[in-house]
Each structure stands twice: as structure tokens, then as C-alpha cells.
XYZ file of N, CA and C in Angstrom:
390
model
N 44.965 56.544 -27.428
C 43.553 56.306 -27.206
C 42.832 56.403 -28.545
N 41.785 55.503 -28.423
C 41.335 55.657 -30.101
C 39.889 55.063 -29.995
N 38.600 55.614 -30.537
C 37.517 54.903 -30.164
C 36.911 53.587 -30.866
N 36.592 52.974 -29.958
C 36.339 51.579 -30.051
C 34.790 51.259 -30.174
N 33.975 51.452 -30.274
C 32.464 51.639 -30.197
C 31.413 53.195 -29.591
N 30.821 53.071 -30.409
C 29.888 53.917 -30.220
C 28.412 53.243 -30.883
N 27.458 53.930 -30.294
C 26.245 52.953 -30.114
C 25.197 54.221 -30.781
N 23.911 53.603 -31.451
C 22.450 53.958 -31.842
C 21.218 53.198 -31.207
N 20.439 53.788 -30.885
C 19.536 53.336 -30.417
C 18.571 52.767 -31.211
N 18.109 51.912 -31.486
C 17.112 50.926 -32.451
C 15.587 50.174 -31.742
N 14.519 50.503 -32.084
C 13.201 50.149 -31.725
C 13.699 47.943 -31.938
N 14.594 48.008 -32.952
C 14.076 46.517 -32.602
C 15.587 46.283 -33.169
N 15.895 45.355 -32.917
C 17.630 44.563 -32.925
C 18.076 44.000 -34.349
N 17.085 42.927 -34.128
C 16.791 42.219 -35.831
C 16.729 42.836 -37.091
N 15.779 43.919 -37.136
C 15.312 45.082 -37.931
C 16.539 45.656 -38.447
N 17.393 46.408 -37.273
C 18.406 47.252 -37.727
C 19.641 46.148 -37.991
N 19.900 45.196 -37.366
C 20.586 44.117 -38.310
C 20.505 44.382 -40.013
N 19.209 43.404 -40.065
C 18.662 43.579 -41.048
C 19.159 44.521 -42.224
N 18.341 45.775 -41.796
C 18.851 47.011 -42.521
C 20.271 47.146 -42.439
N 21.513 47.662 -41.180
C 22.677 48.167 -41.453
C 23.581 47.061 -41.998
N 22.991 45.976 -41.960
C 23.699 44.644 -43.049
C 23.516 44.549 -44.895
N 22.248 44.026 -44.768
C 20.976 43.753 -45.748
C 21.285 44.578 -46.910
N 21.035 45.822 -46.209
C 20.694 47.124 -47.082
C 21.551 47.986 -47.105
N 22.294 48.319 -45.572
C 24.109 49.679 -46.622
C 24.936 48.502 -46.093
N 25.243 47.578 -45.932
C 26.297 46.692 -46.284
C 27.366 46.751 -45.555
N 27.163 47.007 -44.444
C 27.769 46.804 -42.796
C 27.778 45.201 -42.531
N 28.782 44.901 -41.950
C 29.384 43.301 -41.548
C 29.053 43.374 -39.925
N 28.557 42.088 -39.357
C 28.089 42.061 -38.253
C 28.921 41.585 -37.381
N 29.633 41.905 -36.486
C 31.116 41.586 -35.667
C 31.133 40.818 -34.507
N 29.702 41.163 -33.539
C 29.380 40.669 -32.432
C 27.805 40.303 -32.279
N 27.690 38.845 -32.218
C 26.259 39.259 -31.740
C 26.023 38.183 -31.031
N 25.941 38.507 -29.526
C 25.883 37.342 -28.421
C 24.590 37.820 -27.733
N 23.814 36.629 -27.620
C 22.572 36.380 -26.812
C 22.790 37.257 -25.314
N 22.135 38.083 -24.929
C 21.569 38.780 -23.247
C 20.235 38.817 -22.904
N 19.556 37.018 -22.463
C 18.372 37.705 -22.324
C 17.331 37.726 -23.233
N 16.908 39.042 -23.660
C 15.630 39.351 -24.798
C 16.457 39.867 -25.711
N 17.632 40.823 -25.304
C 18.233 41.151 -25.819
C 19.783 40.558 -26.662
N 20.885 41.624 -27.223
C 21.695 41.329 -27.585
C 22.836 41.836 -27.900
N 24.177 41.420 -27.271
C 25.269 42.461 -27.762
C 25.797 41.969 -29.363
N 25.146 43.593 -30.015
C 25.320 43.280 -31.365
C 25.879 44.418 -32.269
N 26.807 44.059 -32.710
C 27.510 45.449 -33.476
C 27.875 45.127 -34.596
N 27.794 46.285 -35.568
C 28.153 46.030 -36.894
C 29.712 46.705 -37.121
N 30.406 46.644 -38.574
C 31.470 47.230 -38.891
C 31.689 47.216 -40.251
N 32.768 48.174 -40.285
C 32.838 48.328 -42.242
C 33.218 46.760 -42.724
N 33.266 46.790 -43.611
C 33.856 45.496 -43.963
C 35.336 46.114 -44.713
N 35.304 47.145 -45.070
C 36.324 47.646 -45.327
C 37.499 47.798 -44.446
N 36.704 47.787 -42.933
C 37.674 48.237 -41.470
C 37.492 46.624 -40.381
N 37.358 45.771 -40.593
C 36.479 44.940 -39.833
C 37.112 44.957 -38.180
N 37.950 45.671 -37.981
C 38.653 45.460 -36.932
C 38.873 47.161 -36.376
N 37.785 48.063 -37.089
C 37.832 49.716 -36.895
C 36.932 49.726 -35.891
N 36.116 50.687 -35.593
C 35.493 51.457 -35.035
C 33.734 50.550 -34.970
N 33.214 50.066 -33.656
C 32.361 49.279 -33.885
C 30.755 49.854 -33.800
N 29.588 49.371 -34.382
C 28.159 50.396 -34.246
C 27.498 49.144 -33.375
N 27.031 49.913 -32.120
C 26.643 49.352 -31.084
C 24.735 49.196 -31.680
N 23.743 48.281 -32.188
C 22.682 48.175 -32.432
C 22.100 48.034 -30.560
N 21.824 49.340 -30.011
C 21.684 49.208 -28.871
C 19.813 49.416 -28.429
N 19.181 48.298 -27.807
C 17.799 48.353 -27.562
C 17.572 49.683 -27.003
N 16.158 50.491 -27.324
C 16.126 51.272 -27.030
C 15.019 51.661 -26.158
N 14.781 50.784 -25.106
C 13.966 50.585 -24.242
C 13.877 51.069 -22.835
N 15.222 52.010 -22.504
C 15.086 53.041 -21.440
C 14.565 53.894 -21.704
N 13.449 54.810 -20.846
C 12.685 55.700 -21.480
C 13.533 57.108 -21.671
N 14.690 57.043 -21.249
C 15.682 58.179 -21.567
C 16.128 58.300 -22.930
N 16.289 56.581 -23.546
C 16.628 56.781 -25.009
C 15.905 56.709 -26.008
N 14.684 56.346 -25.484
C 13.510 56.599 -26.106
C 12.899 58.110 -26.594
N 12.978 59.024 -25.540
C 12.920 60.130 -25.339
C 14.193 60.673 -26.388
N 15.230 60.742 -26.138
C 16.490 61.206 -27.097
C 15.917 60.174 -28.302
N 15.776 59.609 -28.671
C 16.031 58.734 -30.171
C 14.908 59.659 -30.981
N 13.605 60.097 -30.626
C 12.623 60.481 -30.687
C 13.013 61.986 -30.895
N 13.187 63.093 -29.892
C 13.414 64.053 -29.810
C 14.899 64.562 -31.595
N 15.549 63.652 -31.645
C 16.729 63.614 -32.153
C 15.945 63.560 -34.523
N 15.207 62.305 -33.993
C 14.475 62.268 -35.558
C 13.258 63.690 -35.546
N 13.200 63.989 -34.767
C 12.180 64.906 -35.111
C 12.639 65.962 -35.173
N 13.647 66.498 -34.618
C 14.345 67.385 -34.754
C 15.410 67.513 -36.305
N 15.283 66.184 -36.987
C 16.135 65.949 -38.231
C 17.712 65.614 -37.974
N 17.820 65.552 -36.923
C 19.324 65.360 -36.378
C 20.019 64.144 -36.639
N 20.598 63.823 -37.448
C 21.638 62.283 -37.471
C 22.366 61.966 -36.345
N 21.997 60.456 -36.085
C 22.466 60.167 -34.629
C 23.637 59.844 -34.969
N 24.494 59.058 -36.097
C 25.427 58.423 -36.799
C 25.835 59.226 -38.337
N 26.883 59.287 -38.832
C 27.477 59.395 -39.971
C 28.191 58.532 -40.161
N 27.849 57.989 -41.592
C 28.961 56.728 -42.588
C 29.290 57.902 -43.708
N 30.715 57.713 -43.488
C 31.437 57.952 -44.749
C 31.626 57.448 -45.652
N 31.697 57.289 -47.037
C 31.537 56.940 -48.170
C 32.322 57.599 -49.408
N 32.717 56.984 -50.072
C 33.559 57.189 -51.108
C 32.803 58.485 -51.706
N 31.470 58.005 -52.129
C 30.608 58.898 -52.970
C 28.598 58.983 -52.840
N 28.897 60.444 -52.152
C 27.381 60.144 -52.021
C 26.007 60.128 -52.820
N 26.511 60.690 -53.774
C 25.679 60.679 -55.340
C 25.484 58.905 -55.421
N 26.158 58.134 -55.835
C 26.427 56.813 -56.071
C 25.657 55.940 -54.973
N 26.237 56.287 -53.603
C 24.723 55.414 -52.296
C 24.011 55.929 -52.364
N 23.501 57.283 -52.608
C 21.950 57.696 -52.686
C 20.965 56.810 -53.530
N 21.977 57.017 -54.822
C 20.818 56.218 -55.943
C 21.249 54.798 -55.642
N 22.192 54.178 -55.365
C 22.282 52.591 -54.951
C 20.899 52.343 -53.846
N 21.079 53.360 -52.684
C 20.472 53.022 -51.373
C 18.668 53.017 -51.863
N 18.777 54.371 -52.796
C 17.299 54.419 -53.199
C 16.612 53.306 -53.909
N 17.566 52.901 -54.683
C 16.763 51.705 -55.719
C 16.880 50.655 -54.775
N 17.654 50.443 -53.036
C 16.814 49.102 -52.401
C 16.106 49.790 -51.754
N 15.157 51.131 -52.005
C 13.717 51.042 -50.899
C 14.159 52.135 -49.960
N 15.488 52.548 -49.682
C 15.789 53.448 -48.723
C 15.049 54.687 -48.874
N 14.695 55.119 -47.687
C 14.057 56.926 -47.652
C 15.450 57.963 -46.943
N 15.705 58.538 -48.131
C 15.897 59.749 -47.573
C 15.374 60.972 -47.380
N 15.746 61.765 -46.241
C 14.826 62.917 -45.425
C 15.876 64.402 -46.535
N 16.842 63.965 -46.683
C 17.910 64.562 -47.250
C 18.312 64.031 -48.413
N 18.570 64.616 -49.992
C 19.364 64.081 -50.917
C 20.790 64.717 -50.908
N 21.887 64.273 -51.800
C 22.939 64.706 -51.564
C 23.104 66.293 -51.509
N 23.671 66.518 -51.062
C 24.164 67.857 -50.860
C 25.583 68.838 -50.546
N 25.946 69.724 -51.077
C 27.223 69.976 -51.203
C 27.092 70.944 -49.739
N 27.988 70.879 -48.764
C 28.074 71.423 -47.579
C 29.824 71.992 -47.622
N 30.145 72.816 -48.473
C 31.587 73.118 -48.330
C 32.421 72.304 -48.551
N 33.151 71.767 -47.517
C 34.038 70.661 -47.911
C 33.355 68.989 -48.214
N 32.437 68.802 -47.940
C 31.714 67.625 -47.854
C 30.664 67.820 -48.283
N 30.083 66.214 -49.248
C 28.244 66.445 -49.620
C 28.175 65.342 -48.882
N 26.871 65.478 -48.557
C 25.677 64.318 -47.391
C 24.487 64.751 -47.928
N 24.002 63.320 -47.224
C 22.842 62.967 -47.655
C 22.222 62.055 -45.295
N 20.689 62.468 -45.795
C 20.604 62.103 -44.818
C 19.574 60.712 -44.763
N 19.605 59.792 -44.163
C 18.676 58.588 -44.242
C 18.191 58.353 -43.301
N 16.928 57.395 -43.597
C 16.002 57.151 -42.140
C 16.087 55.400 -41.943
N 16.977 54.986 -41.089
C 17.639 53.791 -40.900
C 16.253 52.515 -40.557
N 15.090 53.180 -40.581
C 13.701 51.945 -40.706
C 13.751 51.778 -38.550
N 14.709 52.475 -38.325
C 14.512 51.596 -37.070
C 14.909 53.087 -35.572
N 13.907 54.029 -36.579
C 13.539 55.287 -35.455
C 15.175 56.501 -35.545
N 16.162 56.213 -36.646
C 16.540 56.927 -36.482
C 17.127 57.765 -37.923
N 17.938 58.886 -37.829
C 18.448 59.192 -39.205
C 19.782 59.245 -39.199
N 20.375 58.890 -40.381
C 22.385 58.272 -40.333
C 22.129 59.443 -41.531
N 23.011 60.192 -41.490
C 23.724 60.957 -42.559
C 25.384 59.926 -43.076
N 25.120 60.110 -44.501
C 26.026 59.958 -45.615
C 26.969 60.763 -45.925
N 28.328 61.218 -45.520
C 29.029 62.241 -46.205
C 30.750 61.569 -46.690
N 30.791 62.240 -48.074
C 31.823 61.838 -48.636
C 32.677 63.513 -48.476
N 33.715 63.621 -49.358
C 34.542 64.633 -49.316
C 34.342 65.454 -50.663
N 33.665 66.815 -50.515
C 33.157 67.265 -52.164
C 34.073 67.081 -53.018
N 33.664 66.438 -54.671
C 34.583 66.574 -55.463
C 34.821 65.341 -56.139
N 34.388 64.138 -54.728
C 35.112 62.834 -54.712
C 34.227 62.263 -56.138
């Protein structure tokens, strides 16, 4: 057994396209018309056939409520791993990215935390040292 998707909740579809493409450089795997909506997921380009990010509308008021509760609380809904988080901080910063968090050494791992433009925050963690 091995996981195959897991999903974030996003105020708008396009937007977080946009951004988890555009801007940290996620490859877009699926994206078929439902509607208003859309089944749309991104992936490493490094993995294109790994683990998929579900850009899921966030228009039940349950995930509205959690997506909300979750940024305000500072909580990362998602983590991308990364070679080096010193290196995407200042890459991510010089395209415009906000982070809530700069890198940081957490024991075995430094992270960094970001605010994905589209209601939520993705933490960055590489392996300290790297």
C-alpha cells in the first residue's frame, strides 16, 4: 500500500495552479473539467508518477471552516521537501513569495513555512546539514 493523493483546500483552482506551478515549480498531472469545477493535481517533476496534490475547491463550509481555522492557527496543511531550504526561501522570496516562517533548524530538519496565495500555509523542510 502506498499513498496516491492527498488533497489542500484552495479558495480558487486557477490561482493555486498558478502558484504551485508558476511559482515552486510543481508539474500539473490531471486537470479534467467537473462542472465549475476541476479534477486537478499537481506533482514533482522530479516524481511525476509519485505521490499526487489534490488542488481541491474549497467550498464546503466544513473546509472552509478547517482551511481557515488551520492558517490561523499557523498550521501547514502540506509539506514539500526540498533539497535545501536556505536556497527556496531566497529563490521563492525573490518571486514575491511570503513567508510566515524563515528557515529554521528543527533538530533533524530546517523548514520554512509559506503562505500558498490561496488561504493556506505549505511548510518547506529539507534534512539539517543538507
Amino acid at each position: 500500500m502506498k499513498i496516491a493523493l492527498t488533497s489542500v483546500f484552495v479558495d480558487d483552482q486557477q490561482k493555486a495552479q498558478d502558484f504551485y506551478t508558476g511559482v515552486l515549480g510543481l508539474t500539473t498531472k490531471h486537470d479534467v473539467p467537473l462542472g465549475e469545477h476541476r479534477w486537478l493535481t499537481v506533482v514533482s517533476p522530479e516524481a511525476p508518477d509519485g505521490v499526487e496534490l489534490v488542488l481541491e475547491p474549497n467550498e464546503h463550509p466544513a473546509a472552509t471552516a478547517f482551511q481557515e481555522a488551520m492558517a490561523a492557527d499557523g498550521i501547514p496543511v502540506a509539506v514539500l521537501s526540498v533539497e535545501d531550504v536556505e536556497a527556496e526561501h531566497a529563490r521563492l522570496t525573490d518571486r514575491g513569495v511570503v513567508f510566515t516562517q524563515p528557515p529554521t533548524a528543527m533538530g533533524p530538519v530546517v523548514t520554512a513555512v509559506l503562505d500558498d496565495t490561496c488561504g493556506n500555509l505549505v511548510q518547506l523542510m529539507a534534512p539539517a546539514g543538507a
